[in-house]
mmCIF file of C-alpha atoms in Angstrom:
data_model
loop_
_atom_site.group_PDB
_atom_site.id
_atom_site.type_symbol
_atom_site.label_atom_id
_atom_site.label_comp_id
_atom_site.label_asym_id
_atom_site.label_seq_id
_atom_site.Cartn_x
_atom_site.Cartn_y
_atom_site.Cartn_z
ATOM 1 C CA MET P 1 0.000 0.000 0.000
ATOM 2 C CA LYS P 2 2.907 2.383 0.634
ATOM 3 C CA ARG P 3 3.818 2.137 -3.060
ATOM 4 C CA ILE P 4 0.283 3.175 -4.096
ATOM 5 C CA VAL P 5 0.332 6.220 -1.835
ATOM 6 C CA VAL P 6 3.694 7.334 -3.214
ATOM 7 C CA PHE P 7 2.355 6.817 -6.749
ATOM 8 C CA PHE P 8 -0.567 9.116 -5.921
ATOM 9 C CA ILE P 9 1.670 11.871 -4.627
ATOM 10 C CA VAL P 10 4.000 11.650 -7.629
ATOM 11 C CA LEU P 11 1.031 11.996 -9.979
ATOM 12 C CA SER P 12 -0.184 15.039 -8.082
ATOM 13 C CA PHE P 13 2.774 17.002 -9.421
ATOM 14 C CA ILE P 14 1.782 16.132 -12.980
ATOM 15 C CA THR P 15 -1.928 16.892 -13.271
ATOM 16 C CA GLY P 16 -4.914 17.990 -11.233
ATOM 17 C CA VAL P 17 -3.074 19.852 -8.461
ATOM 18 C CA LEU P 18 -2.819 23.644 -8.310
ATOM 19 C CA ASN P 19 -0.151 25.908 -6.830
ATOM 20 C CA THR P 20 -1.733 27.716 -3.868
ATOM 21 C CA SER P 21 -0.996 29.201 -0.477
ATOM 22 C CA SER P 22 0.723 26.840 1.934
ATOM 23 C CA ALA P 23 -0.842 24.893 4.800
ATOM 24 C CA HIS P 24 -0.186 21.296 5.687
ATOM 25 C CA TYR P 25 -1.644 19.013 8.362
ATOM 26 C CA GLY P 26 -0.446 15.698 6.986
ATOM 27 C CA ALA P 27 -3.902 14.349 6.117
ATOM 28 C CA LYS P 28 -4.007 11.083 4.235
ATOM 29 C CA TYR P 29 -3.509 11.777 0.497
ATOM 30 C CA GLU P 30 -3.012 15.486 1.189
ATOM 31 C CA PRO P 31 -0.981 17.132 -1.581
ATOM 32 C CA PRO P 32 2.348 18.770 -0.731
ATOM 33 C CA ASP P 33 2.649 22.238 0.809
ATOM 34 C CA GLY P 34 1.356 24.930 -1.517
ATOM 35 C CA LYS P 35 -0.707 22.489 -3.582
ATOM 36 C CA THR P 36 -4.486 22.056 -3.907
ATOM 37 C CA ILE P 37 -6.329 19.158 -5.538
ATOM 38 C CA HIS P 38 -8.434 20.056 -8.581
ATOM 39 C CA GLY P 39 -11.419 17.710 -8.767
ATOM 40 C CA LEU P 40 -14.686 17.291 -10.619
ATOM 41 C CA GLY P 41 -18.148 16.836 -9.123
ATOM 42 C CA TRP P 42 -20.708 14.193 -9.944
ATOM 43 C CA HIS P 43 -22.718 13.510 -13.143
ATOM 44 C CA GLY P 44 -21.002 11.770 -16.047
ATOM 45 C CA ALA P 45 -22.138 13.946 -18.979
ATOM 46 C CA SER P 46 -21.180 17.181 -17.236
ATOM 47 C CA GLN P 47 -17.835 15.659 -16.264
ATOM 48 C CA ASP P 48 -17.155 14.806 -19.906
ATOM 49 C CA ALA P 49 -17.982 18.372 -21.016
ATOM 50 C CA TYR P 50 -15.684 19.813 -18.365
ATOM 51 C CA MET P 51 -12.783 17.596 -19.441
ATOM 52 C CA GLU P 52 -13.293 18.577 -23.069
ATOM 53 C CA MET P 53 -13.110 22.221 -22.015
ATOM 54 C CA MET P 54 -9.851 21.866 -20.068
ATOM 55 C CA PRO P 55 -6.399 21.524 -21.681
ATOM 56 C CA ASP P 56 -4.716 18.145 -21.346
ATOM 57 C CA THR P 57 -2.279 19.577 -18.797
ATOM 58 C CA LEU P 58 -5.121 20.803 -16.540
ATOM 59 C CA GLN P 59 -7.309 17.724 -16.287
ATOM 60 C CA PRO P 60 -8.852 17.078 -12.838
ATOM 61 C CA LEU P 61 -7.210 14.609 -10.477
ATOM 62 C CA ILE P 62 -10.389 13.537 -8.636
ATOM 63 C CA PHE P 63 -13.785 12.376 -9.937
ATOM 64 C CA GLN P 64 -16.767 12.335 -7.607
ATOM 65 C CA MET P 65 -19.336 9.528 -7.680
ATOM 66 C CA MET P 66 -22.542 8.946 -5.686
ATOM 67 C CA LYS P 67 -23.772 5.473 -4.643
ATOM 68 C CA ASP P 68 -25.726 4.888 -1.422
ATOM 69 C CA ILE P 69 -25.441 2.180 1.250
ATOM 70 C CA PRO P 70 -27.343 -0.067 0.703
ATOM 71 C CA GLY P 71 -29.008 1.878 -2.105
ATOM 72 C CA ILE P 72 -32.153 1.082 -4.064
ATOM 73 C CA SER P 73 -32.987 -2.611 -4.252
ATOM 74 C CA GLY P 74 -34.835 -2.181 -7.564
ATOM 75 C CA ARG P 75 -31.532 -1.071 -9.090
ATOM 76 C CA GLY P 76 -29.568 -3.917 -7.581
ATOM 77 C CA GLY P 77 -28.480 -2.103 -4.434
ATOM 78 C CA LEU P 78 -24.828 -1.865 -3.472
ATOM 79 C CA THR P 79 -22.757 -4.801 -4.719
ATOM 80 C CA VAL P 80 -19.059 -5.381 -5.227
ATOM 81 C CA THR P 81 -19.662 -5.465 -8.977
ATOM 82 C CA ASN P 82 -21.492 -2.166 -9.308
ATOM 83 C CA LEU P 83 -19.189 -0.376 -6.860
ATOM 84 C CA LEU P 84 -16.139 -1.479 -8.837
ATOM 85 C CA ALA P 85 -17.870 -0.468 -12.072
ATOM 86 C CA ALA P 86 -18.333 3.046 -10.654
ATOM 87 C CA PHE P 87 -14.696 3.204 -9.515
ATOM 88 C CA ARG P 88 -13.602 2.100 -12.984
ATOM 89 C CA ALA P 89 -15.911 4.343 -15.019
ATOM 90 C CA GLU P 90 -14.789 4.816 -18.613
ATOM 91 C CA ASN P 91 -14.368 8.581 -18.309
ATOM 92 C CA ILE P 92 -11.842 8.204 -15.461
ATOM 93 C CA ASN P 93 -8.235 7.648 -16.493
ATOM 94 C CA GLN P 94 -7.288 4.697 -14.292
ATOM 95 C CA ARG P 95 -3.609 5.606 -14.474
ATOM 96 C CA THR P 96 -3.709 9.313 -13.614
ATOM 97 C CA GLN P 97 -7.067 10.015 -11.941
ATOM 98 C CA PHE P 98 -8.770 8.948 -8.726
ATOM 99 C CA VAL P 99 -12.224 8.652 -7.166
ATOM 100 C CA GLU P 100 -14.102 10.393 -4.388
ATOM 101 C CA TRP P 101 -17.105 8.308 -3.347
ATOM 102 C CA SER P 102 -19.953 10.057 -1.509
ATOM 103 C CA PHE P 103 -22.813 8.033 -0.065
ATOM 104 C CA HIS P 104 -25.945 8.305 2.061
ATOM 105 C CA PHE P 105 -26.982 5.784 4.702
ATOM 106 C CA ARG P 106 -30.254 5.055 2.860
ATOM 107 C CA ASP P 107 -32.280 1.942 2.102
ATOM 108 C CA ASP P 108 -34.730 2.530 -0.768
ATOM 109 C CA GLY P 109 -34.712 6.233 0.121
ATOM 110 C CA VAL P 110 -35.236 5.717 3.871
ATOM 111 C CA VAL P 111 -32.567 7.102 6.239
ATOM 112 C CA ILE P 112 -30.915 4.257 8.196
ATOM 113 C CA ASP P 113 -28.130 5.879 10.243
ATOM 114 C CA ARG P 114 -29.768 4.583 13.446
ATOM 115 C CA GLU P 115 -30.158 1.037 12.121
ATOM 116 C CA PHE P 116 -26.658 1.057 10.673
ATOM 117 C CA ALA P 117 -25.167 2.193 13.987
ATOM 118 C CA ASP P 118 -27.200 0.089 16.422
ATOM 119 C CA THR P 119 -27.955 -3.196 14.653
ATOM 120 C CA ARG P 120 -26.121 -5.744 12.520
ATOM 121 C CA GLU P 121 -28.710 -5.533 9.744
ATOM 122 C CA TYR P 122 -26.401 -3.667 7.384
ATOM 123 C CA ASP P 123 -23.018 -4.992 8.482
ATOM 124 C CA GLY P 124 -22.760 -7.086 5.332
ATOM 125 C CA TYR P 125 -22.393 -3.902 3.307
ATOM 126 C CA ILE P 126 -19.193 -3.066 5.144
ATOM 127 C CA ASP P 127 -17.902 -6.394 3.817
ATOM 128 C CA THR P 128 -19.108 -5.418 0.337
ATOM 129 C CA VAL P 129 -17.195 -2.137 0.440
ATOM 130 C CA ALA P 130 -14.105 -3.793 1.926
ATOM 131 C CA ILE P 131 -13.978 -6.402 -0.844
ATOM 132 C CA ALA P 132 -14.444 -3.749 -3.555
ATOM 133 C CA LEU P 133 -11.782 -1.426 -2.130
ATOM 134 C CA ARG P 134 -9.322 -4.286 -1.711
ATOM 135 C CA GLU P 135 -9.861 -5.439 -5.308
ATOM 136 C CA TYR P 136 -9.702 -1.869 -6.660
ATOM 137 C CA GLY P 137 -6.420 -1.299 -4.840
ATOM 138 C CA ARG P 138 -6.122 2.424 -5.598
ATOM 139 C CA PRO P 139 -6.613 5.359 -3.182
ATOM 140 C CA VAL P 140 -10.203 6.554 -2.734
ATOM 141 C CA PHE P 141 -11.684 9.494 -0.837
ATOM 142 C CA ILE P 142 -14.896 8.437 0.969
ATOM 143 C CA ARG P 143 -17.513 10.920 2.230
ATOM 144 C CA PRO P 144 -20.085 9.082 4.392
ATOM 145 C CA GLY P 145 -23.434 10.839 4.736
ATOM 146 C CA LEU P 146 -22.599 13.852 2.581
ATOM 147 C CA GLU P 147 -23.666 16.989 4.563
ATOM 148 C CA MET P 148 -24.123 15.390 7.977
ATOM 149 C CA ASN P 149 -26.476 17.843 9.728
ATOM 150 C CA GLY P 150 -28.415 19.191 6.737
ATOM 151 C CA ASN P 151 -32.103 18.726 7.522
ATOM 152 C CA TRP P 152 -32.619 17.735 3.862
ATOM 153 C CA ASN P 153 -30.682 14.527 4.606
ATOM 154 C CA GLY P 154 -32.601 13.533 7.724
ATOM 155 C CA TYR P 155 -29.793 12.175 9.890
ATOM 156 C CA HIS P 156 -30.017 12.015 13.683
ATOM 157 C CA PRO P 157 -27.768 13.937 16.093
ATOM 158 C CA TYR P 158 -25.502 11.790 18.281
ATOM 159 C CA ILE P 159 -26.454 8.766 16.122
ATOM 160 C CA PHE P 160 -24.977 9.795 12.762
ATOM 161 C CA PRO P 161 -21.450 10.022 14.255
ATOM 162 C CA ARG P 162 -21.756 6.432 15.486
ATOM 163 C CA ALA P 163 -22.833 5.205 12.051
ATOM 164 C CA TYR P 164 -19.899 7.032 10.478
ATOM 165 C CA ARG P 165 -17.484 5.579 13.046
ATOM 166 C CA LYS P 166 -18.838 2.045 12.665
ATOM 167 C CA PHE P 167 -18.342 2.202 8.906
ATOM 168 C CA VAL P 168 -14.751 3.462 9.120
ATOM 169 C CA GLU P 169 -13.688 1.144 11.937
ATOM 170 C CA GLY P 170 -15.366 -1.762 10.142
ATOM 171 C CA LEU P 171 -13.235 -1.217 7.038
ATOM 172 C CA ARG P 172 -10.080 -0.923 9.111
ATOM 173 C CA ARG P 173 -10.824 -4.127 11.011
ATOM 174 C CA ARG P 174 -11.158 -5.873 7.668
ATOM 175 C CA GLY P 175 -7.634 -4.788 6.776
ATOM 176 C CA VAL P 176 -8.581 -2.087 4.254
ATOM 177 C CA ASP P 177 -6.524 1.112 4.303
ATOM 178 C CA ASN P 178 -6.568 2.537 0.757
ATOM 179 C CA PHE P 179 -9.109 5.229 1.618
ATOM 180 C CA ALA P 180 -9.283 8.636 3.291
ATOM 181 C CA THR P 181 -12.480 9.833 4.989
ATOM 182 C CA VAL P 182 -14.222 13.202 4.685
ATOM 183 C CA TRP P 183 -16.718 14.671 7.189
ATOM 184 C CA CYS P 184 -18.812 17.282 5.401
ATOM 185 C CA TYR P 185 -20.921 20.407 6.133
ATOM 186 C CA GLU P 186 -23.084 22.716 3.998
ATOM 187 C CA PRO P 187 -23.660 26.276 5.311
ATOM 188 C CA ASP P 188 -27.419 26.235 4.685
ATOM 189 C CA ALA P 189 -27.557 23.837 7.659
ATOM 190 C CA ALA P 190 -27.450 24.777 11.351
ATOM 191 C CA ALA P 191 -24.108 25.791 12.888
ATOM 192 C CA ASP P 192 -24.264 23.044 15.520
ATOM 193 C CA PHE P 193 -21.568 20.872 13.936
ATOM 194 C CA ALA P 194 -19.164 21.456 16.852
ATOM 195 C CA ASP P 195 -21.747 20.926 19.623
ATOM 196 C CA SER P 196 -21.155 18.283 22.270
ATOM 197 C CA THR P 197 -22.557 17.159 25.610
ATOM 198 C CA ASP P 198 -21.011 17.882 28.999
ATOM 199 C CA ARG P 199 -19.557 14.368 28.872
ATOM 200 C CA GLY P 200 -17.840 15.096 25.572
ATOM 201 C CA GLY P 201 -20.193 13.254 23.236
ATOM 202 C CA TRP P 202 -20.253 14.981 19.850
ATOM 203 C CA LYS P 203 -23.606 15.880 18.310
ATOM 204 C CA TRP P 204 -22.342 15.409 14.752
ATOM 205 C CA TYR P 205 -18.574 14.927 14.796
ATOM 206 C CA PRO P 206 -17.387 11.285 14.618
ATOM 207 C CA GLY P 207 -13.955 12.016 16.126
ATOM 208 C CA ASP P 208 -10.430 12.892 15.063
ATOM 209 C CA ASP P 209 -9.362 9.260 14.732
ATOM 210 C CA VAL P 210 -11.943 8.393 12.044
ATOM 211 C CA VAL P 211 -12.040 11.736 10.174
ATOM 212 C CA ASP P 212 -9.094 12.366 7.836
ATOM 213 C CA TRP P 213 -10.440 15.513 6.152
ATOM 214 C CA PHE P 214 -13.160 18.065 6.834
ATOM 215 C CA GLY P 215 -15.459 18.768 3.878
ATOM 216 C CA LEU P 216 -17.389 21.933 2.978
ATOM 217 C CA ASP P 217 -20.028 22.353 0.250
ATOM 218 C CA PRO P 218 -20.274 26.042 -0.771
ATOM 219 C CA PHE P 219 -22.784 26.768 -3.534
ATOM 220 C CA ASP P 220 -24.019 30.350 -3.266
ATOM 221 C CA ALA P 221 -21.739 33.380 -3.252
ATOM 222 C CA ASP P 222 -22.961 34.265 0.235
ATOM 223 C CA HIS P 223 -21.508 30.961 1.467
ATOM 224 C CA PHE P 224 -17.967 32.277 0.998
ATOM 225 C CA ASP P 225 -17.716 35.845 -0.349
ATOM 226 C CA PRO P 226 -14.905 37.458 1.692
ATOM 227 C CA ALA P 227 -16.656 40.830 1.396
ATOM 228 C CA GLY P 228 -19.727 39.528 3.238
ATOM 229 C CA PRO P 229 -20.240 39.799 7.001
ATOM 230 C CA ASP P 230 -19.797 36.842 9.342
ATOM 231 C CA SER P 231 -22.760 37.902 11.485
ATOM 232 C CA ILE P 232 -25.706 40.306 11.356
ATOM 233 C CA ASP P 233 -27.919 42.005 13.911
ATOM 234 C CA ARG P 234 -31.325 40.368 13.802
ATOM 235 C CA GLY P 235 -33.732 42.001 16.238
ATOM 236 C CA GLY P 236 -31.029 42.862 18.739
ATOM 237 C CA GLN P 237 -29.331 39.454 18.500
ATOM 238 C CA TRP P 238 -26.202 38.799 16.498
ATOM 239 C CA VAL P 239 -26.512 35.678 14.352
ATOM 240 C CA LEU P 240 -24.112 33.988 11.957
ATOM 241 C CA THR P 241 -24.573 34.507 8.238
ATOM 242 C CA LYS P 242 -24.061 31.583 5.879
ATOM 243 C CA LYS P 243 -20.578 32.912 5.183
ATOM 244 C CA GLY P 244 -20.053 33.138 8.940
ATOM 245 C CA LYS P 245 -21.052 29.480 9.286
ATOM 246 C CA SER P 246 -18.454 28.520 6.664
ATOM 247 C CA GLU P 247 -15.825 30.510 8.542
ATOM 248 C CA LYS P 248 -16.804 28.880 11.840
ATOM 249 C CA PHE P 249 -16.543 25.421 10.264
ATOM 250 C CA LEU P 250 -13.133 26.244 8.802
ATOM 251 C CA SER P 251 -12.005 27.460 12.227
ATOM 252 C CA PHE P 252 -13.211 24.165 13.725
ATOM 253 C CA ALA P 253 -11.178 22.314 11.084
ATOM 254 C CA GLU P 254 -8.108 24.354 11.942
ATOM 255 C CA ALA P 255 -8.592 23.699 15.654
ATOM 256 C CA ARG P 256 -8.745 19.935 14.938
ATOM 257 C CA GLU P 257 -5.760 20.298 12.576
ATOM 258 C CA LYS P 258 -7.701 18.928 9.605
ATOM 259 C CA SER P 259 -7.289 19.834 5.958
ATOM 260 C CA VAL P 260 -10.481 20.794 4.091
ATOM 261 C CA TYR P 261 -11.958 19.484 0.839
ATOM 262 C CA LEU P 262 -14.723 21.400 -0.974
ATOM 263 C CA ASN P 263 -16.596 18.273 -2.044
ATOM 264 C CA GLU P 264 -19.462 19.992 -3.849
ATOM 265 C CA LEU P 265 -18.837 23.358 -5.444
ATOM 266 C CA SER P 266 -21.082 24.869 -8.104
ATOM 267 C CA ALA P 267 -22.074 28.380 -9.217
ATOM 268 C CA ARG P 268 -25.626 28.109 -7.915
ATOM 269 C CA HIS P 269 -28.144 30.906 -8.637
ATOM 270 C CA VAL P 270 -25.684 32.586 -11.019
ATOM 271 C CA TRP P 271 -27.434 31.487 -14.254
ATOM 272 C CA ILE P 272 -24.338 31.686 -16.448
ATOM 273 C CA THR P 273 -25.162 33.340 -19.765
ATOM 274 C CA PRO P 274 -24.612 31.162 -22.889
ATOM 275 C CA HIS P 275 -22.366 32.336 -25.762
ATOM 276 C CA ASP P 276 -25.206 33.143 -28.146
ATOM 277 C CA GLU P 277 -26.912 35.425 -25.607
ATOM 278 C CA GLU P 278 -23.744 37.256 -24.585
ATOM 279 C CA VAL P 279 -23.035 40.909 -25.399
ATOM 280 C CA ASP P 280 -19.337 41.895 -25.404
ATOM 281 C CA SER P 281 -18.651 39.513 -22.484
ATOM 282 C CA THR P 282 -20.679 41.837 -20.250
ATOM 283 C CA HIS P 283 -22.752 39.115 -18.608
ATOM 284 C CA GLY P 284 -19.789 36.785 -18.208
ATOM 285 C CA GLU P 285 -17.724 39.489 -16.523
ATOM 286 C CA VAL P 286 -20.565 40.360 -14.152
ATOM 287 C CA ASP P 287 -21.070 36.689 -13.278
ATOM 288 C CA TRP P 288 -17.340 36.230 -12.777
ATOM 289 C CA ASN P 289 -17.090 39.184 -10.411
ATOM 290 C CA TYR P 290 -20.189 38.066 -8.502
ATOM 291 C CA TRP P 291 -19.271 34.403 -7.837
ATOM 292 C CA PHE P 292 -15.951 33.254 -9.254
ATOM 293 C CA ALA P 293 -13.576 36.077 -8.241
ATOM 294 C CA PRO P 294 -14.780 35.934 -4.598
ATOM 295 C CA PHE P 295 -14.359 32.146 -4.669
ATOM 296 C CA PHE P 296 -10.695 32.302 -5.651
ATOM 297 C CA GLU P 297 -10.122 35.041 -3.066
ATOM 298 C CA PHE P 298 -11.777 32.778 -0.481
ATOM 299 C CA MET P 299 -9.391 29.974 -1.458
ATOM 300 C CA GLU P 300 -6.404 32.276 -1.039
ATOM 301 C CA ASN P 301 -7.655 33.310 2.397
ATOM 302 C CA HIS P 302 -7.874 29.689 3.570
ATOM 303 C CA PRO P 303 -4.708 27.722 2.775
ATOM 304 C CA ASN P 304 -6.068 24.764 4.782
ATOM 305 C CA ILE P 305 -8.502 24.153 1.883
ATOM 306 C CA LYS P 306 -6.496 21.560 -0.026
ATOM 307 C CA GLY P 307 -9.007 20.319 -2.602
ATOM 308 C CA PHE P 308 -12.230 21.123 -4.462
ATOM 309 C CA ASN P 309 -14.664 19.426 -6.864
ATOM 310 C CA TYR P 310 -16.507 21.700 -9.296
ATOM 311 C CA ILE P 311 -19.965 20.399 -10.334
ATOM 312 C CA ASN P 312 -20.227 21.548 -13.938
ATOM 313 C CA LEU P 313 -23.974 21.009 -14.247
ATOM 314 C CA ASP P 314 -27.029 22.587 -15.858
ATOM 315 C CA TRP P 315 -29.230 22.352 -12.777
ATOM 316 C CA THR P 316 -32.305 23.462 -14.763
ATOM 317 C CA GLN P 317 -32.442 19.946 -16.231
ATOM 318 C CA ILE P 318 -32.954 18.341 -12.804
ATOM 319 C CA GLY P 319 -36.512 18.923 -11.595
ATOM 320 C CA ARG P 320 -36.050 19.570 -7.885
ATOM 321 C CA TRP P 321 -33.014 21.795 -8.492
ATOM 322 C CA GLU P 322 -34.139 23.567 -11.656
ATOM 323 C CA THR P 323 -34.187 26.978 -9.920
ATOM 324 C CA TRP P 324 -30.444 26.709 -9.224
ATOM 325 C CA GLY P 325 -29.602 27.774 -12.796
ATOM 326 C CA ASP P 326 -27.004 26.719 -15.338
ATOM 327 C CA ALA P 327 -23.525 26.403 -13.770
ATOM 328 C CA ARG P 328 -21.677 24.981 -16.789
ATOM 329 C CA LEU P 329 -18.436 26.858 -17.367
ATOM 330 C CA GLU P 330 -18.045 25.980 -21.039
ATOM 331 C CA ILE P 331 -21.221 27.819 -22.141
ATOM 332 C CA ASN P 332 -19.677 31.279 -21.629
ATOM 333 C CA GLU P 333 -16.342 32.068 -23.282
ATOM 334 C CA TYR P 334 -15.319 34.744 -20.788
ATOM 335 C CA ILE P 335 -15.965 32.539 -17.751
ATOM 336 C CA ARG P 336 -14.412 29.493 -19.419
ATOM 337 C CA ASP P 337 -11.224 31.384 -20.303
ATOM 338 C CA MET P 338 -10.962 33.048 -16.888
ATOM 339 C CA TRP P 339 -11.466 29.707 -15.112
ATOM 340 C CA ILE P 340 -8.714 28.065 -17.184
ATOM 341 C CA LYS P 341 -6.448 31.055 -16.466
ATOM 342 C CA GLU P 342 -7.031 30.778 -12.722
ATOM 343 C CA ILE P 343 -6.524 27.014 -12.716
ATOM 344 C CA SER P 344 -3.319 27.526 -14.730
#
């Protein structure tokens, strides 16, 4: 396994890693000082379009995939075969690129963090994952539960951390070590991620020993814009803004000495203007200054952010997210060229 890890780090100098400000905590698969992983969010067709847009020398290092535990029985559920098929997807270069796997604890759409943590009903799926990872043999980032305390996911405080821990410790007991874990937050959720009981039990945090990286999912500009306030006066009480929640989470990561991965990043509510509707790059420049320029400034301000996955998706084509707009970079020449320049 040591040889595989070294292979990963060597490749990081070649493609998919950017020169950035320096911060280093020694997380598993963390790139060297002053380097940040350039990754690509989920959805195959949008991933293909992104790769076509980028020069060969700037191809992403990480590809994100989604597959739940145990998943949907009508689609076969989680098996060694379909997990390996996802790891070995045709659009991923198996020599130079790697996988981040994000999953929910869900059985046919029903949240099962409690059952996973407290019963043996789903223990067989830890075996399934262990067998697949062992056969795959290459490094994988794993993000259990996606955004842990987002009410849209339905997980349970004090229980979710036990499900997360059981999964990670289960893989380790089975002798699997070619993975790094990510514990993730989205700033539309409550800022209770660092809460604990008087006895030290964490409400959402699984613990330093089973969390390799912290993850953050910023979508809207007000999740990260450095020009925005961290808190506002609401009826005589100061409350955190969404940007303030991101900053608090990043401070928590720094206090735990954890590097941060932006697992899901997409220009939500920007509605990037297509080429044929553009006028002298005016719309593209406005969109860039509204979302993209603040994002890269945010990255510079936080050198402990050591990786990001951009989701290059037209959200209008997905029913429940159609109001999020079109976030594809390739549809606007100004934004496409500026993005490539910044990545370069």
